[in-house]
Coordinates of C-alpha atoms in Angstrom, one line a residue:
Chain A
A1158 CA -22.9 -40.5 25.3
Q1159 CA -25.0 -42.3 22.5
S1160 CA -26.9 -45.3 23.0
V1161 CA -29.5 -47.7 21.0
T1162 CA -32.2 -49.8 22.5
Q1163 CA -34.1 -52.2 20.8
P1164 CA -36.1 -54.0 23.2
D1165 CA -36.9 -57.1 20.9
I1166 CA -34.5 -59.9 20.9
H1167 CA -36.5 -62.2 18.5
I1168 CA -39.4 -61.7 16.6
T1169 CA -41.4 -64.3 14.3
V1170 CA -43.5 -63.6 11.8
S1171 CA -45.4 -65.0 9.1
E1172 CA -44.7 -65.0 5.4
G1173 CA -46.7 -62.3 4.0
A1174 CA -47.4 -60.6 7.5
S1175 CA -46.3 -57.2 8.3
L1176 CA -43.5 -56.6 10.5
E1177 CA -42.2 -53.8 12.5
L1178 CA -38.7 -53.5 14.8
R1179 CA -38.5 -51.0 17.6
C1180 CA -35.6 -48.8 18.1
N1181 CA -34.8 -46.4 21.1
Y1182 CA -31.9 -44.2 21.0
S1183 CA -30.2 -41.6 23.6
Y1184 CA -28.3 -39.0 21.6
G1185 CA -28.0 -35.5 22.9
A1186 CA -27.7 -33.9 19.6
T1187 CA -29.2 -34.5 16.1
P1188 CA -28.9 -38.4 15.8
Y1189 CA -27.9 -40.0 12.3
L1190 CA -29.7 -43.3 12.4
F1191 CA -29.1 -46.4 10.3
W1192 CA -30.7 -49.9 10.0
Y1193 CA -28.6 -52.6 9.0
V1194 CA -29.3 -56.5 8.3
Q1195 CA -27.2 -59.4 8.8
S1196 CA -28.0 -62.6 7.2
P1197 CA -25.9 -65.7 8.9
G1198 CA -22.5 -65.9 8.3
Q1199 CA -22.4 -62.6 6.4
G1200 CA -21.4 -59.0 7.3
L1201 CA -23.7 -56.1 7.8
Q1202 CA -25.7 -54.6 5.1
L1203 CA -27.3 -51.0 5.2
L1204 CA -30.9 -51.3 4.9
L1205 CA -31.7 -47.7 5.3
K1206 CA -30.4 -44.1 7.0
Y1207 CA -31.8 -41.2 8.4
F1208 CA -29.6 -37.9 8.2
S1209 CA -32.5 -34.8 8.4
G1210 CA -35.4 -34.0 5.9
D1211 CA -38.4 -36.1 5.6
T1212 CA -39.1 -38.4 9.1
L1213 CA -40.1 -41.3 6.9
V1214 CA -37.5 -42.7 5.0
Q1215 CA -37.5 -46.0 2.2
G1216 CA -34.5 -48.2 2.1
I1217 CA -33.8 -51.4 0.4
K1218 CA -35.8 -54.4 -0.2
G1219 CA -39.0 -52.7 0.4
F1220 CA -38.1 -51.6 4.1
E1221 CA -39.3 -48.3 5.5
A1222 CA -38.5 -46.6 9.1
E1223 CA -39.8 -43.5 10.7
F1224 CA -38.0 -41.0 12.7
K1225 CA -39.9 -39.8 15.8
R1226 CA -37.8 -37.4 17.7
S1227 CA -40.5 -36.9 20.3
Q1228 CA -40.3 -40.7 21.2
S1229 CA -36.5 -40.9 20.2
S1230 CA -37.3 -43.6 18.4
F1231 CA -36.6 -45.0 14.8
N1232 CA -38.8 -48.0 13.9
L1233 CA -38.1 -50.1 10.9
R1234 CA -41.3 -51.5 9.2
K1235 CA -42.0 -53.7 6.0
P1236 CA -45.5 -54.5 4.8
S1237 CA -45.4 -57.8 4.1
V1238 CA -42.3 -60.3 4.9
H1239 CA -40.7 -62.5 2.5
W1240 CA -38.8 -65.9 3.9
S1241 CA -35.8 -64.0 2.5
D1242 CA -36.2 -61.5 4.9
A1243 CA -35.2 -63.8 8.3
A1244 CA -32.1 -62.1 9.7
E1245 CA -30.8 -60.1 12.6
Y1246 CA -31.7 -56.3 12.1
F1247 CA -29.6 -54.1 14.1
C1248 CA -30.4 -50.5 14.6
A1249 CA -27.4 -48.1 14.9
V1250 CA -26.8 -44.3 15.9
G1251 CA -24.1 -41.8 14.8
A1252 CA -23.7 -38.1 14.8
L1253 CA -22.4 -35.1 12.3
N1254 CA -18.7 -35.4 12.1
D1255 CA -18.7 -38.2 14.8
Y1256 CA -18.1 -41.3 12.0
K1257 CA -18.1 -44.4 14.8
L1258 CA -21.5 -46.0 15.0
S1259 CA -23.1 -47.1 18.4
F1260 CA -25.3 -50.4 17.5
G1261 CA -28.2 -51.7 19.5
A1262 CA -28.3 -55.5 20.6
G1263 CA -30.2 -56.8 17.7
T1264 CA -33.4 -58.1 16.8
T1265 CA -33.7 -61.7 15.1
V1266 CA -36.4 -62.2 12.7
T1267 CA -37.6 -65.4 12.0
V1268 CA -40.1 -66.0 9.2
R1269 CA -42.6 -68.9 9.2
A1270 CA -44.4 -70.3 6.1
Chain B
D1291 CA -15.6 -52.3 -6.1
A1292 CA -14.9 -55.6 -4.2
G1293 CA -15.8 -54.0 -1.0
V1294 CA -14.1 -54.3 2.4
I1295 CA -12.3 -57.4 2.1
Q1296 CA -11.5 -59.5 5.4
S1297 CA -9.5 -62.3 5.9
P1298 CA -8.9 -64.8 7.2
R1299 CA -12.8 -65.9 7.4
H1300 CA -12.3 -68.6 10.0
E1301 CA -9.4 -69.0 12.3
V1302 CA -9.4 -71.3 14.7
T1303 CA -6.3 -71.3 17.0
E1304 CA -5.2 -72.6 20.6
M1305 CA -5.1 -70.4 23.8
G1306 CA -1.7 -68.2 24.0
Q1307 CA -1.2 -68.1 19.9
E1308 CA -1.0 -64.9 18.3
V1309 CA -3.9 -63.8 15.8
T1310 CA -3.6 -61.4 13.0
L1311 CA -6.6 -60.5 11.4
R1312 CA -6.8 -58.7 8.4
C1313 CA -8.4 -55.8 6.6
K1314 CA -8.6 -54.1 2.8
P1315 CA -10.9 -51.2 3.3
I1316 CA -12.9 -49.6 -0.4
S1317 CA -10.4 -47.9 -1.8
G1318 CA -10.7 -43.9 -1.5
H1319 CA -12.2 -44.5 2.2
D1320 CA -10.0 -42.7 4.7
Y1321 CA -12.1 -43.9 7.8
L1322 CA -11.4 -47.5 8.9
F1323 CA -13.3 -49.3 12.3
W1324 CA -12.6 -52.4 13.8
Y1325 CA -16.0 -53.9 15.4
R1326 CA -16.2 -57.2 17.7
Q1327 CA -19.5 -59.0 17.4
T1328 CA -20.2 -61.4 20.5
M1329 CA -23.7 -63.1 22.1
M1330 CA -23.2 -61.2 25.2
R1331 CA -21.7 -57.9 24.1
G1332 CA -23.2 -57.5 20.5
L1333 CA -21.2 -55.3 18.6
E1334 CA -18.5 -53.5 19.9
L1335 CA -16.3 -50.7 18.4
L1336 CA -12.8 -51.7 19.3
I1337 CA -10.7 -48.8 17.5
Y1338 CA -10.8 -46.8 14.3
F1339 CA -8.4 -44.8 12.0
N1340 CA -8.9 -41.8 9.8
N1341 CA -6.0 -41.5 7.1
N1342 CA -4.0 -44.3 8.9
V1343 CA -3.9 -42.6 12.2
P1344 CA -5.6 -44.3 15.1
I1345 CA -8.3 -41.8 16.4
D1346 CA -9.8 -43.8 19.1
D1347 CA -8.9 -47.1 20.7
S1348 CA -10.6 -46.6 24.0
G1349 CA -12.7 -49.8 23.0
M1350 CA -9.8 -52.1 22.3
P1351 CA -10.0 -54.5 25.7
E1352 CA -6.6 -54.9 26.8
D1353 CA -3.1 -54.8 26.0
R1354 CA -3.2 -58.2 24.3
F1355 CA -4.9 -56.4 21.5
S1356 CA -3.3 -53.9 19.2
A1357 CA -4.2 -52.5 15.9
K1358 CA -2.0 -50.9 12.7
M1359 CA -2.9 -49.3 9.6
P1360 CA 0.7 -49.1 7.7
N1361 CA -1.1 -47.2 4.7
A1362 CA -4.4 -46.4 3.4
S1363 CA -5.2 -49.8 2.0
F1364 CA -4.6 -52.3 4.9
S1365 CA -5.1 -52.8 8.8
T1366 CA -4.3 -55.4 11.1
L1367 CA -5.9 -56.2 14.4
K1368 CA -3.4 -58.5 16.4
I1369 CA -4.2 -60.6 19.8
Q1370 CA -1.5 -61.6 21.2
P1371 CA -1.3 -63.7 23.4
S1372 CA -5.1 -65.5 22.3
E1373 CA -7.7 -66.2 25.1
P1374 CA -11.0 -68.1 24.7
R1375 CA -12.9 -65.5 25.9
D1376 CA -11.6 -63.5 22.6
S1377 CA -13.8 -65.5 20.3
A1378 CA -16.1 -63.8 18.6
V1379 CA -16.3 -62.5 14.5
Y1380 CA -14.4 -59.7 14.0
F1381 CA -15.9 -57.1 11.5
C1382 CA -13.8 -54.4 9.7
A1383 CA -15.9 -51.5 8.3
S1384 CA -14.5 -48.1 6.2
T1385 CA -16.4 -45.0 5.3
R1386 CA -15.2 -41.6 3.5
T1387 CA -14.9 -38.3 4.9
G1388 CA -18.2 -36.4 3.1
A1389 CA -21.6 -36.4 2.2
G1390 CA -22.7 -39.8 3.8
A1391 CA -19.6 -40.4 5.7
N1392 CA -21.6 -42.0 8.5
V1393 CA -22.3 -44.8 6.1
L1394 CA -20.1 -47.8 6.9
T1395 CA -19.2 -50.5 4.6
F1396 CA -18.6 -53.7 6.5
G1397 CA -16.8 -56.5 5.5
A1398 CA -17.6 -60.5 5.6
G1399 CA -16.2 -60.5 9.1
S1400 CA -13.5 -62.9 10.5
R1401 CA -14.6 -65.8 12.9
L1402 CA -12.3 -66.3 15.7
T1403 CA -12.0 -69.6 17.7
V1404 CA -9.8 -69.9 20.6
L1405 CA -9.4 -73.4 22.1

């Protein structure tokens, strides 16, 4: 069975500082990996995804993530956060021909001025 | 496209009452998912449909929960009778077969409070 672990429940970062959110997955085959963001009271919005190819993927809002198979990780990064990046971030794993996703518990990001 | 549309956005009801949540997927999407989000359990997949047929309902908590998809543009999640522990945000999501099919588009959610 596939599973996702997000070790950090809550991260506080200063505006303009860099951000890295950790994600570790467990899956027997090649995973499809995703990062979603949820603003308060809103649904989940896709930030970026990895299916295959280049292990460094770019997403919306200046986010990027790197797939490291040897570490079973798919960490999300942003070089300089904005106050509007305060939200909850979810890592998810899926697979070819298996359309359901398993989500991590989420990481809440607080941005301080 | 209007995206995935869910209604109601908020529902407050009393224990024992029937609750019906509704979802309209994106036109042309043939997969529909119901997820539940709680503080304790995070995002859990309840059930999903392909071409209106339930494929996996192993996440449905118990017999009080039922879901239907009578046509390609409408699905319901029903709880009868409701209990306080059902309080959560329920999300509907959809996608289509093919390239990028694992990319789910989520609705804004239905926040349910059972008193």
